XYZ file of C-alpha atoms in Angstrom:
678
model
C 21.406 58.868 84.743
C 24.191 57.250 86.728
C 24.429 57.425 90.522
C 27.017 60.217 90.631
C 24.893 62.402 88.362
C 21.864 61.659 90.559
C 23.848 62.738 93.631
C 24.755 66.036 91.955
C 21.134 66.633 90.906
C 19.738 65.846 94.377
C 22.380 68.043 96.022
C 21.450 71.007 93.805
C 17.693 70.486 94.269
C 17.838 70.073 98.036
C 20.068 73.135 98.423
C 17.565 75.129 96.379
C 14.697 73.941 98.615
C 16.760 74.745 101.729
C 17.408 78.266 100.432
C 13.735 78.841 99.654
C 12.667 77.588 103.095
C 15.275 79.078 105.447
C 16.381 82.224 103.609
C 13.367 83.235 101.520
C 10.733 81.863 103.932
C 8.942 80.391 100.888
C 8.682 76.550 101.109
C 8.505 74.819 97.723
C 7.849 71.223 98.840
C 6.506 69.514 101.964
C 8.758 68.407 104.814
C 7.959 64.788 103.983
C 9.015 65.177 100.339
C 12.233 66.922 101.408
C 13.053 64.147 103.890
C 12.503 61.444 101.247
C 14.861 63.153 98.803
C 17.453 63.642 101.558
C 17.264 59.943 102.510
C 17.787 58.986 98.876
C 20.829 61.266 98.687
C 22.331 59.888 101.917
C 21.820 56.338 100.669
C 23.566 57.084 97.356
C 26.436 58.885 99.118
C 26.957 55.895 101.386
C 26.811 53.457 98.474
C 29.183 55.343 96.165
C 31.385 57.165 98.678
C 30.884 60.332 96.627
C 29.813 63.471 98.516
C 29.571 66.920 96.955
C 31.278 69.718 98.971
C 27.907 71.464 99.435
C 25.946 68.293 100.199
C 22.878 68.982 102.385
C 23.733 65.802 104.301
C 26.300 68.020 106.124
C 23.307 69.819 107.636
C 22.323 66.717 109.587
C 25.602 66.551 111.488
C 27.185 63.417 112.857
C 30.836 64.457 112.845
C 32.561 64.182 116.238
C 35.195 66.823 117.042
C 37.332 65.885 120.044
C 39.453 69.038 119.921
C 38.858 72.237 117.965
C 41.710 73.323 115.708
C 43.017 76.898 116.063
C 43.170 79.135 112.971
C 44.215 82.714 112.205
C 41.665 85.165 110.824
C 42.484 86.594 107.400
C 41.496 89.979 108.856
C 41.565 90.627 112.641
C 38.127 90.518 114.287
C 37.932 93.829 116.132
C 35.195 94.807 118.557
C 33.012 97.920 118.331
C 33.143 100.945 120.597
C 29.974 101.289 122.670
C 27.711 104.289 123.206
C 25.019 104.558 125.863
C 23.568 108.034 125.279
C 22.346 110.268 122.465
C 25.217 112.639 123.270
C 27.792 109.931 122.479
C 25.991 109.143 119.218
C 25.987 112.833 118.292
C 29.739 113.007 118.938
C 30.264 110.020 116.631
C 28.079 111.505 113.891
C 29.904 114.838 114.171
C 33.210 113.031 113.531
C 31.655 111.303 110.519
C 30.517 114.682 109.119
C 34.062 116.060 109.306
C 35.329 113.227 107.119
C 32.288 113.155 104.837
C 32.329 116.836 103.863
C 29.062 117.573 105.710
C 27.260 114.653 104.028
C 26.078 111.721 106.126
C 25.955 108.346 104.408
C 25.313 105.767 107.124
C 23.874 102.308 107.581
C 22.009 101.204 110.711
C 21.189 97.636 111.720
C 20.276 95.792 114.938
C 23.080 94.572 117.202
C 22.425 90.852 117.526
C 23.071 89.250 120.907
C 24.886 86.121 119.798
C 28.326 84.606 119.244
C 30.653 86.244 116.719
C 31.623 84.026 113.790
C 33.768 84.393 110.689
C 32.802 82.358 107.602
C 35.645 81.858 105.119
C 34.599 81.169 101.506
C 37.003 79.964 98.824
C 35.747 79.926 95.228
C 32.157 80.043 96.457
C 32.456 77.095 98.873
C 32.335 77.411 102.674
C 35.892 76.526 103.686
C 36.093 77.363 107.395
C 34.008 78.783 110.225
C 36.118 80.404 112.963
C 35.062 81.865 116.305
C 36.289 85.308 117.374
C 38.776 83.918 119.921
C 41.266 86.662 120.800
C 40.526 88.566 117.580
C 43.605 87.192 115.810
C 43.119 83.444 116.322
C 39.890 81.522 116.894
C 38.552 77.970 117.067
C 37.558 76.190 113.849
C 33.925 75.054 114.231
C 33.149 74.323 110.576
C 31.394 70.970 111.104
C 28.998 72.558 113.605
C 28.323 75.671 111.530
C 27.499 73.567 108.470
C 24.431 72.327 110.350
C 22.953 75.872 110.319
C 20.561 75.761 107.399
C 20.521 79.522 106.703
C 24.284 79.505 105.945
C 25.007 78.564 102.299
C 27.563 75.819 101.752
C 27.914 76.826 98.085
C 27.153 80.278 96.705
C 24.813 81.161 93.844
C 26.251 82.946 90.779
C 29.896 83.730 90.006
C 30.505 87.422 90.778
C 31.790 86.906 94.305
C 35.473 87.230 95.375
C 37.588 84.097 95.157
C 38.413 84.479 98.882
C 36.526 86.431 101.543
C 35.370 86.357 105.160
C 31.732 86.988 106.028
C 31.233 88.149 109.611
C 28.108 87.562 111.632
C 26.509 86.399 114.871
C 25.382 82.865 115.606
C 22.083 83.203 117.460
C 19.542 80.902 119.039
C 15.921 81.964 118.403
C 13.759 82.083 121.530
C 11.594 79.204 120.232
C 14.649 76.923 120.021
C 15.950 78.229 123.361
C 12.690 77.369 125.142
C 12.626 73.923 123.546
C 16.215 73.154 124.618
C 15.613 74.286 128.195
C 12.464 72.206 128.448
C 14.375 69.119 127.291
C 17.272 69.847 129.658
C 14.927 70.220 132.609
C 13.106 66.985 131.768
C 16.473 65.186 131.580
C 17.587 66.527 134.949
C 20.096 69.049 133.513
C 20.273 72.728 134.510
C 18.634 75.108 132.000
C 20.712 77.683 130.133
C 20.625 81.183 131.646
C 19.935 82.934 128.318
C 19.859 82.370 124.571
C 23.352 83.783 124.011
C 24.931 81.374 126.502
C 23.020 78.513 124.910
C 24.254 79.488 121.427
C 27.841 79.734 122.669
C 27.676 76.342 124.386
C 26.027 74.726 121.371
C 28.676 75.997 118.962
C 31.406 74.177 120.939
C 29.617 70.810 121.257
C 31.672 67.860 120.056
C 28.789 66.115 118.286
C 27.585 68.082 115.245
C 24.369 66.011 115.159
C 23.424 67.481 118.521
C 24.258 70.948 117.195
C 21.917 70.346 114.257
C 19.073 69.404 116.599
C 19.293 72.762 118.384
C 18.374 74.810 115.290
C 20.850 77.683 115.465
C 20.555 80.615 113.077
C 23.029 83.198 111.781
C 22.708 86.946 111.208
C 25.412 88.310 108.888
C 26.629 91.898 108.898
C 29.903 92.464 106.996
C 32.200 91.093 104.283
C 35.995 91.315 104.446
C 37.885 90.872 101.167
C 40.944 92.204 99.352
C 38.876 92.245 96.150
C 36.487 95.136 95.546
C 32.835 94.044 95.663
C 31.029 97.398 95.664
C 31.585 100.983 96.770
C 29.347 100.781 99.839
C 28.451 98.406 102.638
C 24.737 98.507 101.723
C 25.406 97.514 98.101
C 27.687 94.693 99.268
C 24.997 93.254 101.521
C 22.454 93.363 98.684
C 24.883 91.452 96.461
C 25.406 88.907 99.237
C 21.664 88.317 99.292
C 21.829 87.283 95.605
C 24.688 84.872 96.412
C 22.375 82.976 98.794
C 23.065 84.617 102.137
C 20.283 85.399 104.588
C 20.390 89.206 104.741
C 17.522 90.599 106.796
C 15.424 93.620 105.895
C 16.289 95.436 109.149
C 19.303 97.173 107.581
C 18.573 100.810 106.656
C 20.443 103.668 104.981
C 20.382 106.940 106.946
C 21.389 110.391 105.714
C 20.735 112.564 108.776
C 21.051 112.572 112.555
C 17.248 112.479 112.799
C 17.168 109.316 110.630
C 19.631 107.608 112.979
C 17.776 108.633 116.153
C 14.444 107.456 114.731
C 16.013 104.098 113.868
C 17.444 103.677 117.377
C 14.109 104.468 119.026
C 12.173 102.252 116.626
C 14.213 99.137 117.399
C 14.374 99.829 121.108
C 10.573 99.671 121.066
C 10.445 96.572 118.849
C 13.272 94.594 120.468
C 10.990 92.599 122.786
C 8.745 91.531 119.889
C 11.559 89.949 117.883
C 11.986 86.142 117.785
C 15.633 86.532 118.860
C 17.675 88.768 121.173
C 19.202 92.124 120.264
C 20.943 94.406 122.753
C 21.338 97.557 120.695
C 21.922 98.916 117.204
C 25.047 99.404 115.081
C 25.754 102.574 113.092
C 28.327 102.360 110.278
C 29.748 104.657 107.658
C 28.409 103.268 104.392
C 31.172 104.234 101.951
C 34.245 101.961 102.058
C 36.706 104.709 101.015
C 35.485 106.903 103.859
C 35.880 103.936 106.235
C 39.532 103.677 105.160
C 40.067 107.414 105.740
C 38.612 107.260 109.255
C 40.701 104.176 110.079
C 40.955 102.195 113.296
C 42.000 102.444 116.909
C 43.912 99.530 118.461
C 40.660 97.766 119.329
C 37.894 99.044 117.072
C 37.033 100.846 113.820
C 36.498 104.617 114.046
C 33.793 104.410 111.386
C 31.322 102.314 113.407
C 29.744 102.402 116.844
C 27.308 100.234 118.811
C 24.501 101.934 120.691
C 23.602 99.736 123.668
C 19.992 99.835 124.782
C 19.285 100.331 128.445
C 18.746 97.012 130.191
C 15.088 96.044 130.353
C 13.655 96.672 133.817
C 10.533 95.088 135.311
C 8.780 95.214 138.670
C 8.263 92.069 140.710
C 7.918 91.019 144.335
C 10.552 89.681 146.726
C 9.462 86.332 148.158
C 12.451 85.586 150.389
C 16.208 86.060 150.726
C 18.855 83.330 150.734
C 22.461 83.729 151.846
C 25.054 81.827 149.809
C 28.514 80.895 151.125
C 31.401 81.015 148.639
C 34.609 78.954 148.729
C 36.444 81.775 150.549
C 33.584 82.110 153.054
C 32.144 85.360 151.648
C 28.387 85.628 152.189
C 26.296 86.787 149.204
C 22.595 87.609 149.684
C 20.273 86.515 146.861
C 16.631 87.553 146.518
C 14.029 84.980 145.474
C 11.467 86.695 143.253
C 8.044 86.096 141.801
C 9.015 84.756 138.328
C 9.177 87.482 135.686
C 10.224 87.671 132.021
C 13.257 89.844 131.245
C 15.024 89.949 127.882
C 13.501 86.665 126.747
C 14.223 84.622 129.884
C 12.413 83.859 133.124
C 14.080 85.430 136.152
C 13.445 84.011 139.628
C 16.510 85.218 141.529
C 18.618 88.377 141.698
C 21.843 89.140 143.530
C 21.919 91.729 146.315
C 25.752 91.657 146.445
C 26.373 92.523 150.109
C 25.027 94.060 153.335
C 25.757 97.625 152.169
C 23.546 97.234 149.074
C 20.653 95.942 151.219
C 21.070 98.963 153.495
C 21.283 101.452 150.602
C 18.112 100.030 149.037
C 16.362 100.160 152.457
C 15.003 96.733 151.545
C 12.002 95.211 153.345
C 10.472 91.759 153.030
C 7.667 91.521 150.429
C 8.889 94.721 148.739
C 8.140 95.333 145.077
C 11.430 95.960 143.310
C 12.804 96.922 139.896
C 14.883 94.110 138.403
C 17.086 94.361 135.345
C 19.814 92.304 133.739
C 23.237 93.885 134.015
C 24.774 93.432 130.572
C 21.600 91.463 129.688
C 22.955 88.520 131.707
C 23.047 88.904 135.504
C 19.769 89.932 137.155
C 20.089 92.656 139.775
C 17.746 94.781 141.897
C 18.113 98.492 141.100
C 15.276 100.184 142.994
C 12.524 99.595 145.570
C 8.955 100.821 145.007
C 8.451 102.188 148.520
C 4.949 103.443 147.670
C 3.820 99.829 147.264
C 5.321 98.727 150.586
C 2.931 97.426 153.250
C 2.896 99.464 156.469
C 3.912 96.535 158.672
C 6.692 95.282 156.348
C 9.755 94.022 158.199
C 13.156 95.540 157.350
C 15.748 93.117 155.936
C 18.623 92.720 158.385
C 21.812 91.030 157.226
C 22.495 87.746 159.047
C 25.075 87.549 161.841
C 25.840 83.804 161.662
C 26.808 81.511 158.803
C 23.635 79.964 157.282
C 25.460 76.638 156.826
C 27.537 76.074 159.979
C 26.194 78.791 162.335
C 29.660 80.282 162.942
C 29.531 84.036 163.797
C 30.404 86.076 160.724
C 33.369 88.434 160.553
C 34.263 91.514 158.508
C 37.768 92.784 157.756
C 38.560 96.466 158.213
C 37.991 98.437 155.034
C 36.002 95.628 153.327
C 32.240 95.459 152.702
C 31.980 91.672 152.584
C 31.047 89.544 155.598
C 32.546 86.063 155.697
C 32.432 82.810 157.619
C 35.863 82.135 159.216
C 35.162 78.399 159.633
C 36.979 77.515 156.393
C 37.989 73.992 157.465
C 34.541 72.759 158.501
C 31.923 74.847 156.664
C 30.394 72.539 153.959
C 29.985 75.095 151.105
C 33.563 76.294 151.620
C 34.893 72.739 151.529
C 32.930 71.919 148.360
C 33.905 75.254 146.805
C 37.598 74.590 147.432
C 37.339 71.149 145.813
C 35.498 72.665 142.831
C 38.288 75.248 142.488
C 40.922 72.489 142.784
C 39.499 70.545 139.820
C 38.796 73.610 137.642
C 40.298 74.061 134.177
C 42.991 76.588 135.169
C 43.971 74.434 138.148
C 44.092 70.599 138.036
C 41.748 70.467 135.024
C 39.794 67.328 135.998
C 37.014 67.909 133.472
C 35.271 64.597 134.206
C 34.258 65.997 137.588
C 31.694 68.721 138.056
C 29.833 70.646 140.716
C 27.036 68.073 140.932
C 29.439 65.125 141.234
C 31.442 66.928 143.924
C 28.245 67.525 145.877
C 27.242 63.868 145.510
C 30.637 62.560 146.698
C 30.733 65.066 149.561
C 27.235 64.201 150.781
C 28.126 60.492 150.724
C 31.115 61.295 153.010
C 33.582 60.100 150.361
C 35.497 63.372 150.023
C 36.201 66.118 152.566
C 39.243 67.710 150.885
C 40.983 67.561 147.471
C 43.359 64.765 148.543
C 40.426 62.392 149.092
C 39.820 62.350 145.317
C 43.063 60.412 144.776
C 42.124 57.620 147.181
C 38.633 56.857 145.850
C 37.893 53.346 144.572
C 35.497 52.541 141.699
C 33.413 50.171 143.833
C 32.704 53.050 146.230
C 30.991 55.244 143.652
C 29.483 53.144 140.821
C 25.718 53.361 141.116
C 25.628 56.425 143.371
C 22.962 58.993 142.568
C 21.517 62.123 144.087
C 18.809 64.644 143.297
C 20.239 68.145 143.567
C 18.590 71.557 143.275
C 20.024 73.861 140.626
C 21.156 77.135 142.245
C 19.897 79.352 139.425
C 16.657 77.719 138.322
C 15.637 76.059 141.586
C 14.758 72.912 139.611
C 15.708 69.366 140.481
C 18.171 67.301 138.471
C 19.617 63.842 139.006
C 23.340 63.045 139.227
C 24.166 59.380 138.530
C 27.585 57.726 138.532
C 27.377 54.825 136.124
C 30.186 52.630 134.788
C 31.262 54.895 131.909
C 31.112 58.132 133.917
C 33.078 56.452 136.721
C 35.757 55.339 134.246
C 36.044 58.901 132.892
C 36.265 60.273 136.422
C 39.186 58.049 137.384
C 40.985 58.736 134.091
C 40.678 62.450 134.748
C 41.995 62.112 138.291
C 44.954 60.035 137.113
C 45.840 62.489 134.329
C 45.805 65.383 136.790
C 48.903 63.954 138.497
C 50.928 65.388 135.599
C 49.839 68.946 136.433
C 52.921 71.183 136.976
C 53.662 72.659 140.395
C 52.646 76.240 139.539
C 49.118 75.093 138.659
C 48.979 72.791 141.706
C 49.861 75.763 143.904
C 47.025 77.787 142.343
C 44.673 74.808 142.762
C 45.228 74.742 146.528
C 43.086 77.860 146.772
C 45.271 79.925 149.104
C 43.514 83.255 149.653
C 44.870 86.087 147.436
C 47.094 83.672 145.450
C 45.840 83.875 141.872
C 47.139 82.142 138.768
C 49.971 84.585 137.975
C 51.045 84.987 141.619
C 51.151 81.180 141.999
C 53.420 80.887 138.950
C 55.767 83.601 140.288
C 55.954 81.915 143.689
C 56.531 78.460 142.182
C 59.334 79.732 139.941
C 60.973 81.404 142.928
C 60.648 78.742 145.654
C 60.974 75.684 143.343
C 59.128 73.338 145.753
C 56.280 73.193 148.264
C 58.714 72.199 151.007
C 60.669 75.415 150.472
C 57.485 77.476 150.493
C 56.281 75.934 153.755
C 59.537 76.846 155.513
C 59.518 80.525 154.513
C 58.499 83.439 156.698
C 56.664 86.650 155.815
C 59.866 88.656 155.212
C 61.212 86.054 152.797
C 57.918 85.776 150.941
C 57.651 89.523 150.349
C 60.922 89.349 148.399
C 59.075 87.357 145.694
C 57.823 89.359 142.725
C 54.212 90.622 143.221
C 53.964 89.191 146.771
C 53.021 91.881 149.289
C 52.413 91.670 153.007
C 48.740 90.619 152.663
C 49.567 87.706 150.335
C 52.557 86.678 152.465
C 50.445 86.611 155.651
C 47.775 84.560 153.870
C 50.361 81.994 152.688
C 51.956 81.645 156.138
C 48.552 81.177 157.758
C 47.592 78.541 155.167
C 50.785 76.454 155.328
C 50.718 76.415 159.143
C 47.215 74.912 159.278
C 47.324 71.327 160.563
C 44.568 70.277 158.151
C 46.380 71.812 155.177
C 49.641 70.081 156.131
C 47.800 66.736 156.201
C 46.266 67.497 152.781
C 49.683 68.334 151.279
C 51.201 65.113 152.631
C 48.379 62.992 151.212
C 48.622 64.748 147.832
C 52.362 64.005 147.819
C 51.564 60.363 148.587
C 49.155 60.350 145.615
C 51.927 61.528 143.280
C 51.000 65.199 142.776
C 53.816 67.441 141.481
C 55.107 69.631 144.330
C 58.412 70.564 142.740
C 58.959 72.730 139.710
C 61.030 71.302 136.914
C 64.205 73.318 136.646
C 64.088 75.848 133.848
C 66.780 75.426 131.238
C 68.731 78.549 132.190
C 70.393 79.820 129.024
C 71.912 83.126 130.193
C 71.791 85.861 132.812
C 71.184 88.622 130.238
C 67.950 89.648 131.936
C 69.170 89.211 135.497
C 67.454 91.755 137.792
C 64.964 92.870 135.109
C 61.196 92.611 135.567
C 58.813 92.371 132.593
C 55.049 92.727 132.226
C 53.546 91.128 129.096
C 50.342 92.567 127.621
C 48.475 92.401 124.324
C 47.928 89.920 121.492
C 50.914 88.131 119.950
C 51.427 85.984 116.849
C 49.738 82.959 118.443
C 47.884 82.122 121.687
C 50.921 80.086 122.818
C 53.402 82.905 122.170
C 52.722 84.707 125.471
C 53.713 81.580 127.444
C 56.806 81.153 125.244
C 57.875 84.730 125.995
C 57.448 84.136 129.723
C 59.725 81.089 129.507
C 62.349 83.019 127.514
C 62.402 85.756 130.161
C 62.824 83.253 133.003
C 65.404 81.188 131.079
C 67.516 84.315 130.706
C 67.351 85.345 134.356
C 64.433 87.796 134.241
C 61.159 87.961 136.169
C 57.564 88.229 134.938
C 55.040 90.348 136.808
C 51.274 90.617 136.358
C 51.028 94.379 136.949
C 53.068 97.458 136.071
C 54.704 99.308 138.956
C 57.790 101.392 139.701
C 59.709 98.091 140.014
C 58.879 97.116 136.407
C 61.653 97.582 133.848
C 59.860 96.756 130.588
C 56.300 96.442 129.271
C 56.520 93.835 126.496
C 53.589 94.913 124.307
C 51.771 92.999 121.607
C 48.819 94.258 119.571
C 45.898 95.811 121.501
C 47.971 96.243 124.667
C 45.805 96.922 127.715
C 45.215 100.699 128.077
C 45.547 100.563 131.873
C 48.944 98.826 131.606
C 50.125 101.326 128.993
C 49.016 104.242 131.203
C 50.756 102.701 134.237
C 53.937 102.217 132.201
C 53.937 105.854 131.111
C 53.210 107.047 134.670
C 56.118 104.990 136.050
C 58.522 105.759 133.172
C 58.568 102.069 132.214
C 60.015 101.422 128.759
C 57.522 99.888 126.301
C 59.050 97.434 123.828
C 57.669 95.149 121.121
C 58.526 91.489 120.524
C 61.235 92.236 117.938
C 63.052 94.580 120.332
C 62.817 91.961 123.079
C 64.280 89.218 120.864
C 67.118 91.599 119.919
C 67.899 92.003 123.638
C 68.200 88.220 123.973
C 70.290 87.812 120.802
C 72.803 90.550 121.627
């Protein structure tokens, strides 16, 4: 047997052993024997340069992806409508009965709490793995998905469609999640908040070898193809099992409302005993022809619904309360709790939101409280067990001074939040503003992070964003600091070594190319969000012009009301902010907008709002430029001043309702282009 034939034989054998181990849970050989065969295969592949498309060596990883390619789904990835009560489920089943001539033919399965993925197979070979993205386009993460051993690289048999998409959820089993968090903690990194976040972060890692080490899994739930596979969803899934896919035994056919309700209750009781996270159950019409008859809404199929289980609630004790200061000075109370397990993760802290919530809960120190995860992610306190309260317990009173700089707190009329007004000298506000400045939607200095900002701030090297541009490598190489993670309370070490310092300075230098509209957003002026900043920049053209304008002039800008105008005037008249602007100018930051290539005045005096999904992720920005280049304005919200709502697919329902209420004309992209071409 020559070497190429040996490679083909080893590839087939190892794939068979992988299938038996990870899909059938029936190991055929020992781990040692498997590893020896895999090493032989890798050696032959390296020697000959020949690698089969379904080679198990892909499972090991090693490919580095610097930037993920964008790809269009063959079929749009819609989301499911949610139900939270038996009444909503009954309404759904009643609709199904109307279409099904009083016969229910349904399929129920758990709703996996993971990251949606689409697996594209061509002629039985895994061709692409694409994330959900915006439902039309997603990121191609094929190299990383190939490391998931339960996903077949080559299908068994020959009765599958020549081209199809298999939809599923990438999940991280709790055993792998605990292992990753233990390693992260030991290495001084913050632990992941939950298994879903960890799976999402893992799927976008650049090094596929690291992805392989994290042992992701995949739960598959539907096939999309133009070729007919079977008459029902259940039959299709059973066929997929024969092709080599891991199809679990949790899927069940139901023919009555009682069957469905029993299934929902069964899995709600079993959810905490599973080795992975689920957050509900999915109910689908089984017959494909009936699915076609029932059709789709703009966002979801009418023939399926997700029943979301009530968030798990546990009782634990309040140990103490911290008060955190945000970048805008808002004070958020956070309760420190006796550690408790909720939805597969250990919870030690829960937000109390604001002073009003503390008052409504009638919270006392050492109270026993009910804690649950809102949306299975953010822990919150929902109720106090007053019967367990000690008689001499002290009532929690909201603080009156900033916990960081001791400045008396203030509260604006009509607002619930208390804030520290010392924005120029309060440390958390200063650090928060710098963190906002470097963020992705602002200056996008991705080589900097929260820990590095804290380190540089504590070493008195930065006190405002401009200081970043005057740092020198010799000032920071070798610096290190132990910081306490806000969520876990655990220590981690931040070190600035030669390579990380080089990356930091490259990131700072590249940020000088950031356009003015993003720079304006990065400055962190209160009430000036991303869209407002772009509108202002397009109107005023330069920072110098903005700084010379009064409130009346500013309110003439699209979407700028009196509150935003007052905030801008206050900000630009601050002596510290003026100094920061001047130093940023000295550093070479862009404070003038490049003149748009004005092509016509066809849209002069017209205001557009853009909403929905277009032919590509970049198309929305292109449409904005076309509007501006032809004399029009772009607004972020629909009002009586709006002339047109330029609507793509899945246009926001609130924007559509506002357009109808204000008699705003709704147009599609083709109509808009016709306006420009006339």
